[in-house]
Coordinates of C-alpha atoms and ligand atoms in Angstrom, one line a residue:
M1 CA -12.5 -9.0 8.7
K2 CA -15.1 -6.9 7.0
R3 CA -16.2 -8.3 3.7
S4 CA -16.2 -5.0 1.9
T5 CA -12.4 -4.4 2.6
V6 CA -11.6 -7.8 1.2
D7 CA -13.9 -7.3 -1.8
I8 CA -12.4 -3.9 -2.7
L9 CA -8.8 -5.2 -2.3
A10 CA -9.7 -8.2 -4.5
S11 CA -11.2 -6.0 -7.2
Y12 CA -8.0 -3.9 -7.3
I13 CA -5.9 -7.0 -7.8
D14 CA -8.3 -8.2 -10.5
A15 CA -8.1 -4.8 -12.2
L16 CA -4.3 -5.1 -12.3
H17 CA -3.5 -2.3 -9.9
P18 CA 0.2 -3.1 -9.5
I19 CA 1.0 -1.1 -6.3
I20 CA -1.6 -0.6 -3.6
Y21 CA -0.8 1.9 -0.9
I22 CA -2.8 1.3 2.3
N23 CA -2.8 4.2 4.8
H24 CA -3.7 2.7 8.1
F25 CA -2.1 2.3 11.5
D26 CA -3.4 -1.2 12.4
F27 CA -1.3 -3.5 10.2
R28 CA -3.0 -6.6 11.8
I29 CA -6.3 -5.7 10.2
I30 CA -4.7 -5.2 6.8
D31 CA -2.7 -8.4 7.0
E32 CA -6.0 -10.2 7.7
A33 CA -7.5 -8.7 4.6
I34 CA -4.4 -9.5 2.4
A35 CA -4.4 -13.1 3.7
C36 CA -8.1 -13.4 2.8
V37 CA -7.5 -12.0 -0.7
G38 CA -4.3 -14.0 -1.3
K39 CA -5.4 -17.5 0.0
D40 CA -3.5 -19.2 -2.8
V41 CA -0.8 -16.6 -3.3
T42 CA 2.8 -16.6 -2.0
C43 CA 3.0 -13.7 0.4
V44 CA 6.5 -12.2 1.2
E45 CA 6.9 -9.5 3.8
F46 CA 9.5 -6.8 4.2
N47 CA 9.9 -4.9 7.6
N48 CA 12.0 -1.8 7.6
A49 CA 13.8 -2.9 10.8
L50 CA 14.0 -6.7 10.3
G51 CA 14.2 -7.2 6.6
L52 CA 12.6 -10.3 5.0
L53 CA 9.9 -11.9 7.2
D54 CA 7.7 -14.9 7.1
F55 CA 4.3 -13.3 6.4
K56 CA 2.3 -15.9 8.5
T57 CA 4.6 -16.3 11.5
K58 CA 6.3 -12.9 11.3
S59 CA 9.6 -14.5 12.1
P60 CA 12.7 -12.8 10.5
M61 CA 14.2 -14.7 7.7
K62 CA 16.9 -12.5 6.2
E63 CA 18.3 -9.1 7.2
C64 CA 18.4 -6.8 4.2
S65 CA 17.5 -3.4 2.9
L66 CA 14.4 -2.7 0.8
E67 CA 16.5 -2.4 -2.3
Q68 CA 18.1 -5.8 -1.6
F69 CA 14.7 -7.3 -0.8
L70 CA 13.1 -6.1 -4.0
K71 CA 16.1 -7.4 -6.1
L72 CA 15.7 -10.7 -4.3
T73 CA 11.9 -11.1 -4.9
M74 CA 11.1 -9.1 -8.0
D75 CA 11.2 -12.1 -10.3
D76 CA 9.1 -14.3 -8.0
G77 CA 6.1 -13.3 -10.0
F78 CA 7.3 -15.3 -13.0
E79 CA 7.1 -18.5 -11.0
N80 CA 4.1 -18.0 -8.7
E81 CA 1.4 -15.4 -8.1
T82 CA 3.1 -13.3 -5.4
F83 CA 2.2 -10.5 -3.0
L84 CA 5.1 -8.3 -1.8
I85 CA 4.0 -6.7 1.5
L86 CA 6.1 -3.7 2.5
K87 CA 5.7 -2.1 5.9
D88 CA 6.7 1.4 7.1
V89 CA 8.9 2.0 4.0
H90 CA 7.7 5.6 3.3
E91 CA 11.2 7.0 3.9
E92 CA 12.7 4.5 1.4
L93 CA 10.3 5.7 -1.3
K94 CA 12.6 8.7 -1.8
N95 CA 15.4 6.4 -2.9
P96 CA 15.7 6.4 -6.8
K97 CA 16.9 2.8 -6.9
V98 CA 13.9 1.6 -4.9
I99 CA 11.6 3.6 -7.2
A100 CA 13.1 2.1 -10.3
L101 CA 12.7 -1.5 -8.9
L102 CA 9.1 -0.9 -7.9
K103 CA 8.5 0.6 -11.4
R104 CA 9.9 -2.5 -13.0
I105 CA 7.7 -4.8 -10.9
A106 CA 4.7 -2.7 -11.8
E107 CA 5.5 -2.7 -15.5
N108 CA 6.1 -6.5 -15.5
N109 CA 2.8 -6.9 -13.8
L110 CA 1.0 -4.8 -16.4
Y111 CA 2.7 -5.9 -19.6
K112 CA 4.0 -9.5 -19.1
D113 CA 1.4 -12.2 -19.4
N114 CA 3.4 -14.7 -17.5
Y115 CA 4.1 -12.4 -14.5
S116 CA 1.9 -11.7 -11.5
S117 CA 3.1 -9.8 -8.5
A118 CA 1.2 -7.2 -6.6
V119 CA 2.9 -4.8 -4.1
F120 CA 1.2 -3.7 -0.9
I121 CA 2.7 -0.7 0.9
Q122 CA 1.4 -0.3 4.5
S123 CA 2.2 2.9 6.3
E124 CA 0.5 5.6 8.3
I125 CA 2.3 8.2 6.2
T126 CA 1.6 8.5 2.5
V127 CA 4.5 9.3 0.3
I128 CA 3.9 8.9 -3.4
P129 CA 6.9 9.4 -5.7
R130 CA 6.0 11.3 -8.9
E131 CA 7.5 8.5 -11.0
L132 CA 5.1 6.0 -9.4
E133 CA 2.0 8.1 -9.4
N134 CA 0.4 6.2 -12.3
Y135 CA 1.1 2.8 -10.7
I136 CA 0.0 3.4 -7.2
T137 CA -3.6 3.2 -6.0
V138 CA -4.3 4.6 -2.5
F139 CA -6.7 2.4 -0.6
D140 CA -8.6 3.6 2.4
I141 CA -10.0 0.9 4.7
P142 CA -13.7 1.8 4.8
L143 CA -15.0 3.0 8.1
P144 CA -17.6 0.9 9.8
T145 CA -21.2 1.5 8.6
T146 CA -24.0 2.1 11.2
N147 CA -24.9 -1.6 11.2
E148 CA -21.3 -2.6 11.7
I149 CA -21.0 -0.1 14.6
L150 CA -24.2 -1.6 16.1
D151 CA -22.5 -5.0 15.9
I152 CA -19.4 -3.7 17.6
I153 CA -21.4 -2.2 20.5
N154 CA -23.6 -5.2 20.9
D155 CA -20.5 -7.5 20.9
F156 CA -18.9 -5.3 23.5
T157 CA -22.0 -5.2 25.8
A158 CA -22.4 -9.0 25.5
D159 CA -18.7 -9.5 26.4
M160 CA -19.1 -7.2 29.4
K161 CA -22.4 -8.7 30.3
I162 CA -24.2 -5.4 30.5
S163 CA -27.6 -4.6 29.1
V164 CA -28.3 -1.4 27.1
E165 CA -31.7 -0.4 25.7
D166 CA -31.9 -0.6 21.9
E167 CA -32.8 3.0 21.5
T168 CA -29.6 4.1 23.4
V169 CA -27.5 1.8 21.3
D170 CA -28.9 3.3 18.1
D171 CA -28.3 6.8 19.5
I172 CA -24.7 6.1 20.5
A173 CA -24.0 4.3 17.3
L174 CA -24.6 7.5 15.3
S175 CA -22.1 9.4 17.5
F176 CA -19.5 6.8 16.7
K177 CA -19.8 7.4 13.0
G178 CA -16.5 8.2 11.4
L179 CA -14.3 6.3 13.8
N180 CA -12.6 3.0 13.1
E181 CA -13.2 -0.2 14.9
F182 CA -10.1 0.2 17.1
Q183 CA -11.1 3.7 18.2
I184 CA -14.7 2.6 18.9
R185 CA -13.6 -0.2 21.1
Q186 CA -11.2 2.1 22.9
I187 CA -13.9 4.6 23.8
L188 CA -16.4 1.8 24.8
N189 CA -13.8 0.5 27.2
L190 CA -13.2 4.0 28.6
A191 CA -17.0 4.6 29.1
Y192 CA -17.4 1.2 30.7
Q193 CA -14.5 1.8 33.1
D194 CA -15.9 5.3 33.9
G195 CA -19.4 4.3 34.9
G196 CA -19.7 0.5 34.7
C197 CA -22.3 0.9 32.0
I198 CA -23.0 2.4 28.6
D199 CA -25.6 5.1 28.4
R200 CA -26.7 8.3 26.5
D201 CA -24.3 10.5 28.6
D202 CA -21.4 8.7 27.0
K203 CA -22.1 10.7 23.9
L204 CA -20.2 13.6 25.6
L205 CA -17.3 11.3 26.2
I206 CA -17.3 10.2 22.6
L207 CA -17.3 13.8 21.5
K208 CA -14.4 14.6 23.8
E209 CA -12.4 11.7 22.5
K210 CA -13.1 12.6 18.9
E211 CA -11.8 16.1 19.6
Q212 CA -8.6 14.6 20.9
F213 CA -8.1 12.8 17.5
I214 CA -8.7 16.1 15.7
R215 CA -6.3 18.1 17.9
K216 CA -3.5 15.5 17.4
S217 CA -3.8 15.7 13.6
G218 CA -3.4 19.5 13.4
M219 CA -5.4 19.4 10.1
L220 CA -8.6 21.1 11.4
E221 CA -9.1 23.7 14.0
I222 CA -11.7 23.2 16.8
I223 CA -13.3 26.6 17.4
N224 CA -14.5 27.4 20.9
F225 CA -17.2 30.0 21.1
T226 CA -20.0 31.4 23.2
E227 CA -22.2 33.0 20.6
T228 CA -25.8 31.8 20.1
V229 CA -28.6 32.7 17.6
D230 CA -29.7 35.3 20.1
D231 CA -26.5 37.3 19.4
I232 CA -27.5 37.8 15.8
G233 CA -29.6 40.9 15.1
G234 CA -31.8 40.4 12.1
L235 CA -31.1 37.7 9.4
E236 CA -34.6 36.3 10.2
N237 CA -35.0 34.2 7.0
L238 CA -31.6 32.5 7.6
K239 CA -32.4 32.0 11.3
E240 CA -35.8 30.4 10.6
W241 CA -34.1 28.1 8.1
L242 CA -31.6 27.1 10.7
Y243 CA -34.2 26.5 13.4
R244 CA -35.9 24.0 11.0
K245 CA -32.7 22.1 10.4
A246 CA -31.9 22.1 14.1
K247 CA -35.0 20.0 14.7
I248 CA -33.4 17.4 12.4
F249 CA -30.0 17.5 14.2
A250 CA -31.7 17.2 17.6
N251 CA -33.4 13.9 16.5
L252 CA -30.9 12.7 13.9
D253 CA -31.5 9.0 14.3
K254 CA -35.3 9.3 14.2
A255 CA -35.1 11.8 11.3
I256 CA -33.0 9.4 9.2
K257 CA -35.2 6.5 9.9
F258 CA -38.2 8.6 8.9
G259 CA -36.6 9.2 5.6
V260 CA -35.5 12.8 6.0
D261 CA -32.4 13.8 4.0
I262 CA -29.5 14.7 6.2
P263 CA -28.8 18.5 5.7
K264 CA -25.6 19.1 3.7
G265 CA -24.9 22.7 4.5
I266 CA -25.3 26.4 3.5
M267 CA -23.3 29.0 1.7
I268 CA -23.5 32.5 3.1
I269 CA -22.4 35.2 0.8
G270 CA -22.4 38.9 1.5
M271 CA -21.1 42.1 2.8
P272 CA -18.1 42.2 5.2
G273 CA -18.9 42.4 8.9
C274 CA -22.5 41.6 8.6
G275 CA -22.6 38.4 10.7
K276 CA -21.5 35.6 8.5
S277 CA -18.9 34.2 10.9
L278 CA -21.3 34.9 13.7
T279 CA -23.9 32.7 12.0
A280 CA -21.3 29.8 11.6
K281 CA -20.9 29.8 15.4
A282 CA -24.6 30.3 16.1
T283 CA -25.3 27.3 13.8
A284 CA -23.1 25.0 15.8
S285 CA -24.6 26.3 19.1
L286 CA -28.2 25.8 17.8
F287 CA -27.5 22.3 16.5
Q288 CA -25.5 21.5 19.7
I289 CA -22.6 20.1 17.8
P290 CA -18.9 21.0 17.6
L291 CA -17.5 23.7 15.2
V292 CA -14.4 22.8 13.2
R293 CA -12.7 25.1 10.7
L294 CA -11.1 24.0 7.5
D295 CA -8.2 26.2 6.6
V296 CA -7.3 25.2 3.0
G297 CA -4.0 27.2 3.2
R298 CA -2.9 24.9 6.1
L299 CA -3.3 21.8 3.9
L300 CA -0.9 22.9 1.2
G301 CA 2.2 20.8 1.2
K302 CA 5.6 20.7 -0.5
Y303 CA 5.5 17.3 -2.1
V304 CA 3.6 16.0 -5.1
G305 CA 0.2 14.8 -3.9
E306 CA 0.8 16.0 -0.3
S307 CA -1.9 18.7 -0.4
E308 CA -4.5 16.3 -1.8
E309 CA -3.6 13.7 0.8
N310 CA -3.9 16.4 3.5
M311 CA -7.4 17.4 2.1
R312 CA -8.5 13.8 2.1
R313 CA -7.4 13.3 5.7
A314 CA -9.0 16.6 6.8
L315 CA -12.3 15.7 5.3
Q316 CA -12.1 12.2 6.8
L317 CA -11.4 13.8 10.1
S318 CA -14.4 16.0 9.9
E319 CA -16.4 12.8 9.3
A320 CA -14.8 11.4 12.4
I321 CA -16.0 14.2 14.6
S322 CA -19.5 14.3 12.9
P323 CA -22.1 15.4 13.6
C324 CA -20.3 18.7 13.4
V325 CA -20.3 22.0 11.6
L326 CA -17.4 22.3 9.1
W327 CA -16.8 25.9 8.5
V328 CA -14.9 27.1 5.4
D329 CA -14.3 30.8 6.0
E330 CA -13.7 33.1 3.0
I331 CA -14.0 30.2 0.7
E332 CA -13.3 32.4 -2.4
K333 CA -9.8 33.0 -1.0
A334 CA -9.3 29.4 0.0
F335 CA -9.7 28.3 -3.5
A336 CA -8.4 31.4 -5.2
G337 CA -6.7 30.9 -8.6
I338 CA -8.9 27.9 -9.6
G339 CA -8.6 27.2 -13.3
G340 CA -5.6 29.6 -13.6
E341 CA -2.2 28.7 -15.1
G342 CA 0.8 27.5 -13.1
G343 CA 1.8 24.9 -10.5
G344 CA 0.2 26.4 -7.4
N345 CA -3.1 26.9 -9.3
D346 CA -3.1 23.3 -10.5
V347 CA -3.0 22.2 -6.9
T348 CA -5.8 24.5 -5.8
T349 CA -7.9 23.4 -8.8
R350 CA -7.4 19.7 -7.8
L351 CA -8.2 20.4 -4.1
F352 CA -11.3 22.3 -5.1
G353 CA -12.4 19.3 -7.3
Q354 CA -11.8 17.0 -4.4
F355 CA -13.9 19.1 -2.1
L356 CA -16.7 19.4 -4.6
T357 CA -16.8 15.6 -5.2
W358 CA -16.8 15.0 -1.4
M359 CA -19.7 17.5 -1.0
Q360 CA -21.7 16.0 -3.8
E361 CA -21.3 12.4 -2.6
K362 CA -21.3 12.9 1.2
E363 CA -24.0 11.1 3.1
N364 CA -22.5 11.9 6.5
T365 CA -23.6 14.4 9.2
V366 CA -21.0 17.0 8.5
F367 CA -22.9 20.2 8.0
I368 CA -20.9 22.7 5.9
V369 CA -21.1 26.4 6.5
A370 CA -19.2 28.2 3.7
T371 CA -18.8 31.9 4.0
A372 CA -17.7 34.3 1.3
N373 CA -17.6 38.0 0.3
D374 CA -16.7 38.2 -3.3
I375 CA -17.8 35.3 -5.4
S376 CA -17.3 36.8 -8.8
R377 CA -14.4 34.5 -9.5
M378 CA -15.9 31.4 -7.9
P379 CA -16.6 28.6 -10.5
P380 CA -20.4 28.5 -11.1
E381 CA -20.5 24.7 -10.5
F382 CA -19.9 25.5 -6.8
L383 CA -23.0 27.5 -6.5
R384 CA -25.2 25.0 -8.3
K385 CA -28.2 23.7 -6.3
G386 CA -27.5 20.2 -4.9
R387 CA -24.1 21.1 -3.5
F388 CA -25.5 23.2 -0.7
D389 CA -29.0 23.0 0.6
E390 CA -29.4 26.8 0.3
L391 CA -27.5 29.9 -0.6
F392 CA -28.1 33.0 1.5
F393 CA -27.2 36.6 0.8
V394 CA -26.4 38.7 3.8
D395 CA -26.9 42.4 2.9
L396 CA -26.1 45.5 4.9
P397 CA -28.6 45.5 7.8
N398 CA -31.9 47.3 7.2
G399 CA -33.2 49.9 9.7
E400 CA -35.0 47.4 12.0
E401 CA -31.9 45.1 11.9
R402 CA -29.6 48.0 12.8
R403 CA -31.8 48.8 15.8
K404 CA -31.7 45.2 16.9
I405 CA -27.9 44.9 16.5
L406 CA -27.4 48.1 18.6
D407 CA -29.6 46.7 21.3
I408 CA -27.8 43.3 21.3
H409 CA -24.4 44.9 21.8
L410 CA -25.6 47.3 24.5
K411 CA -27.3 44.5 26.4
K412 CA -24.2 42.3 26.0
R413 CA -22.3 45.0 27.9
N414 CA -25.1 45.7 30.4
K415 CA -25.5 49.2 29.1
W416 CA -29.0 49.0 27.6
N417 CA -31.6 51.2 29.3
K418 CA -35.1 52.0 28.3
C419 CA -34.4 55.7 27.8
I420 CA -32.2 54.9 24.8
D421 CA -34.2 55.8 21.7
S422 CA -32.7 53.4 19.2
I423 CA -35.3 54.3 16.6
A424 CA -33.7 57.7 16.5
L425 CA -30.5 56.0 15.6
I426 CA -31.9 54.2 12.5
D427 CA -31.7 57.1 10.1
E428 CA -28.2 58.1 11.2
T429 CA -26.7 54.6 10.7
E430 CA -27.8 54.0 7.2
G431 CA -25.0 52.1 5.4
F432 CA -23.4 50.8 8.6
N433 CA -22.7 47.1 8.9
G434 CA -22.9 45.0 12.1
A435 CA -19.2 45.5 12.9
D436 CA -19.6 49.3 12.6
L437 CA -22.6 49.3 14.9
E438 CA -20.7 47.2 17.5
A439 CA -17.8 49.7 17.2
V440 CA -20.2 52.6 17.9
V441 CA -21.4 50.8 21.1
K442 CA -17.9 50.1 22.2
E443 CA -16.7 53.6 21.5
T444 CA -19.7 55.1 23.4
I445 CA -19.1 53.0 26.4
E446 CA -15.4 53.7 26.6
K447 CA -16.0 57.5 26.3
A448 CA -18.7 57.3 29.0
F449 CA -16.3 55.5 31.3
I450 CA -13.5 57.9 30.7
E451 CA -15.8 60.9 31.3
G452 CA -17.2 59.3 34.5
E453 CA -20.8 58.9 33.3
V454 CA -22.9 56.1 34.6
H455 CA -25.5 55.7 31.9
I456 CA -25.4 55.8 28.1
T457 CA -27.7 58.2 26.3
T458 CA -29.1 58.4 22.8
E459 CA -27.0 61.6 22.5
N460 CA -23.8 59.7 23.4
L461 CA -24.5 57.1 20.8
L462 CA -25.3 59.7 18.1
N463 CA -22.0 61.4 18.7
S464 CA -20.1 58.1 18.2
V465 CA -22.1 57.5 15.0
K466 CA -20.9 60.8 13.7
D467 CA -17.3 59.9 14.5
T468 CA -17.5 56.4 12.8
K469 CA -16.7 55.9 9.1
S470 CA -19.1 53.3 7.9
I471 CA -18.2 50.5 5.6
S472 CA -20.4 52.0 2.9
S473 CA -18.0 55.0 2.8
T474 CA -14.7 53.1 3.2
L475 CA -15.4 50.1 0.9
K476 CA -17.9 51.7 -1.5
D477 CA -16.5 50.0 -4.7
K478 CA -16.3 46.6 -3.0
I479 CA -19.9 46.8 -1.9
E480 CA -21.1 47.8 -5.4
A481 CA -19.1 44.8 -6.8
I482 CA -20.7 42.3 -4.4
K483 CA -24.2 43.7 -5.2
S484 CA -23.7 43.4 -8.9
T485 CA -22.4 39.7 -8.7
I486 CA -25.3 38.7 -6.4
S487 CA -27.9 40.1 -8.7
K488 CA -26.8 37.5 -11.3
I489 CA -27.4 34.4 -9.2
D490 CA -30.3 32.6 -7.6
I491 CA -29.9 33.3 -3.9
K492 CA -32.2 33.9 -1.0
P493 CA -32.0 37.0 1.1
A494 CA -31.0 36.2 4.7
S495 CA -33.1 39.1 6.0
K496 CA -36.8 39.7 5.9
K497 CA -38.0 42.9 4.2
N498 CA -37.9 45.9 6.5
Ligands
ATP1 P1 -16.2 39.2 7.1 O1 -16.8 39.0 5.8 O2 -15.4 40.5 7.2 O3 -15.5 38.0 7.7 P2 -18.5 38.6 8.7 O4 -19.8 38.8 8.0 O5 -18.1 37.2 8.9 O6 -17.4 39.5 8.1 P3 -18.7 38.8 11.6 O7 -17.3 38.4 11.9 O8 -19.8 37.8 11.8 O9 -18.8 39.3 10.1 O10 -19.1 40.1 12.3 C1 -18.1 41.0 12.9 C2 -18.6 41.6 14.2 O11 -19.7 42.4 13.9 C3 -19.0 40.4 15.1 O12 -18.1 40.4 16.1 C4 -20.4 40.9 15.6 O13 -20.3 41.2 16.9 C5 -20.8 42.1 14.8 N1 -22.0 41.8 14.0 C6 -22.0 41.7 12.6 N2 -23.3 41.4 12.2 C7 -24.0 41.3 13.3 C8 -25.4 41.0 13.5 N3 -26.2 40.8 12.5 N4 -25.9 41.0 14.8 C9 -25.0 41.2 15.8 N5 -23.7 41.5 15.7 C10 -23.2 41.5 14.4

């Protein structure tokens, strides 16, 4: 049993946390930790199916309900120091009598000097009744550190009598970050059965298995994409910045050992349809890591504390799949209503705080790409340096960028030819965004097909430009508002000057 788990549990007991909720699937590991902490303590266990059990031997001693169990054992703390260990009782935590009994135990523990009884609830599902919120502490078993992962791999290779180079072990250990001991052993077994050895290629297997965990949870969405940096026209400053960070991700282990700070992420703010989502995808492709999307709306739950618990699990999951890009699209909408009045807003404010703290403290390899249009109502602390490595502003494309974007979309559809004078299109497309330009290309190609033409001409494109209402005409006010907000903050332009 890892020392840190035992130490943290012991410190909770010392600090009189009366009810400790442990969210974990492997009860054996938790029992070991409780046994370590409670060497001289009377441990009594309740199992939802079997009633009262002997904690050491697990043999059933008395069939009873949780309510009966608590009535039977709640005064034990007056005689001996007692641990009450309750397993899989989350459904019972909706019963008012059970809540009242747990509250009584917690209050005795806090206010009666001659009483000592701590309650441990073990379950994979967290249900925290409002009445017990102040008495319950949620405890997460810490995930293995890099050194602990190295020990797990080395133990495994020794058991299997296979030899693996130190550099490979270091490399693979990083890919295992975010998984628990049980999951790491499971994947090592799979890799060994697959090829009879452990090598660098197993990183792909680790990634696939991690994706499985994410899919099962339903908390995050894995995005499949084909876009690369070459699909982005312009945004040269942003691309240069990403190329530099890609060098770190390509050699993560070496970079960390060298003392390089792990990149935290970027915030991309700007005009609609100018390549923000495209950049999120291109980042994952450039860093050669998976792209997962955090949809805050999906995390909102009906019960008290449910949304926060979902956020905690989603962030933990993103760590499990790391290194990865965690994309929070339209972040200003995700956290809309922060600081406002009312129940829904309270939850959003708490979720936002949770996200900020996680970002501030994170030392993992989750690279955040947050994208936003209108940040006028975003709390300023979010934009403060130190949260993100950099803030970029994506403006409407300049002339040269418009030319590049048109070329990219023509080439993508195999309709680019050297007779097209894209320079002639620059003046006519002033105020168009990337999505408008893509629409011009699509429209032109469709027309050409219908009219039975083989090649696209500059004239065809100019005609489509005339028929297209650009974003600058349809969303004039919105664009002005974005420009005015941006002028007040310290932010880098994503594009180079024309
Ligand atoms: P929104 O704020 O509306 O979500 P966005 O900035 O995320 O917009 P994208 O989804 O990245 O915009 O772009 C929309 C479409 O426009 C993309 O499918 C892409 O093909 C095209 N596009 C936008 N900007 C560029 C660009 N710089 N280079 C190439 N294509 C672009």
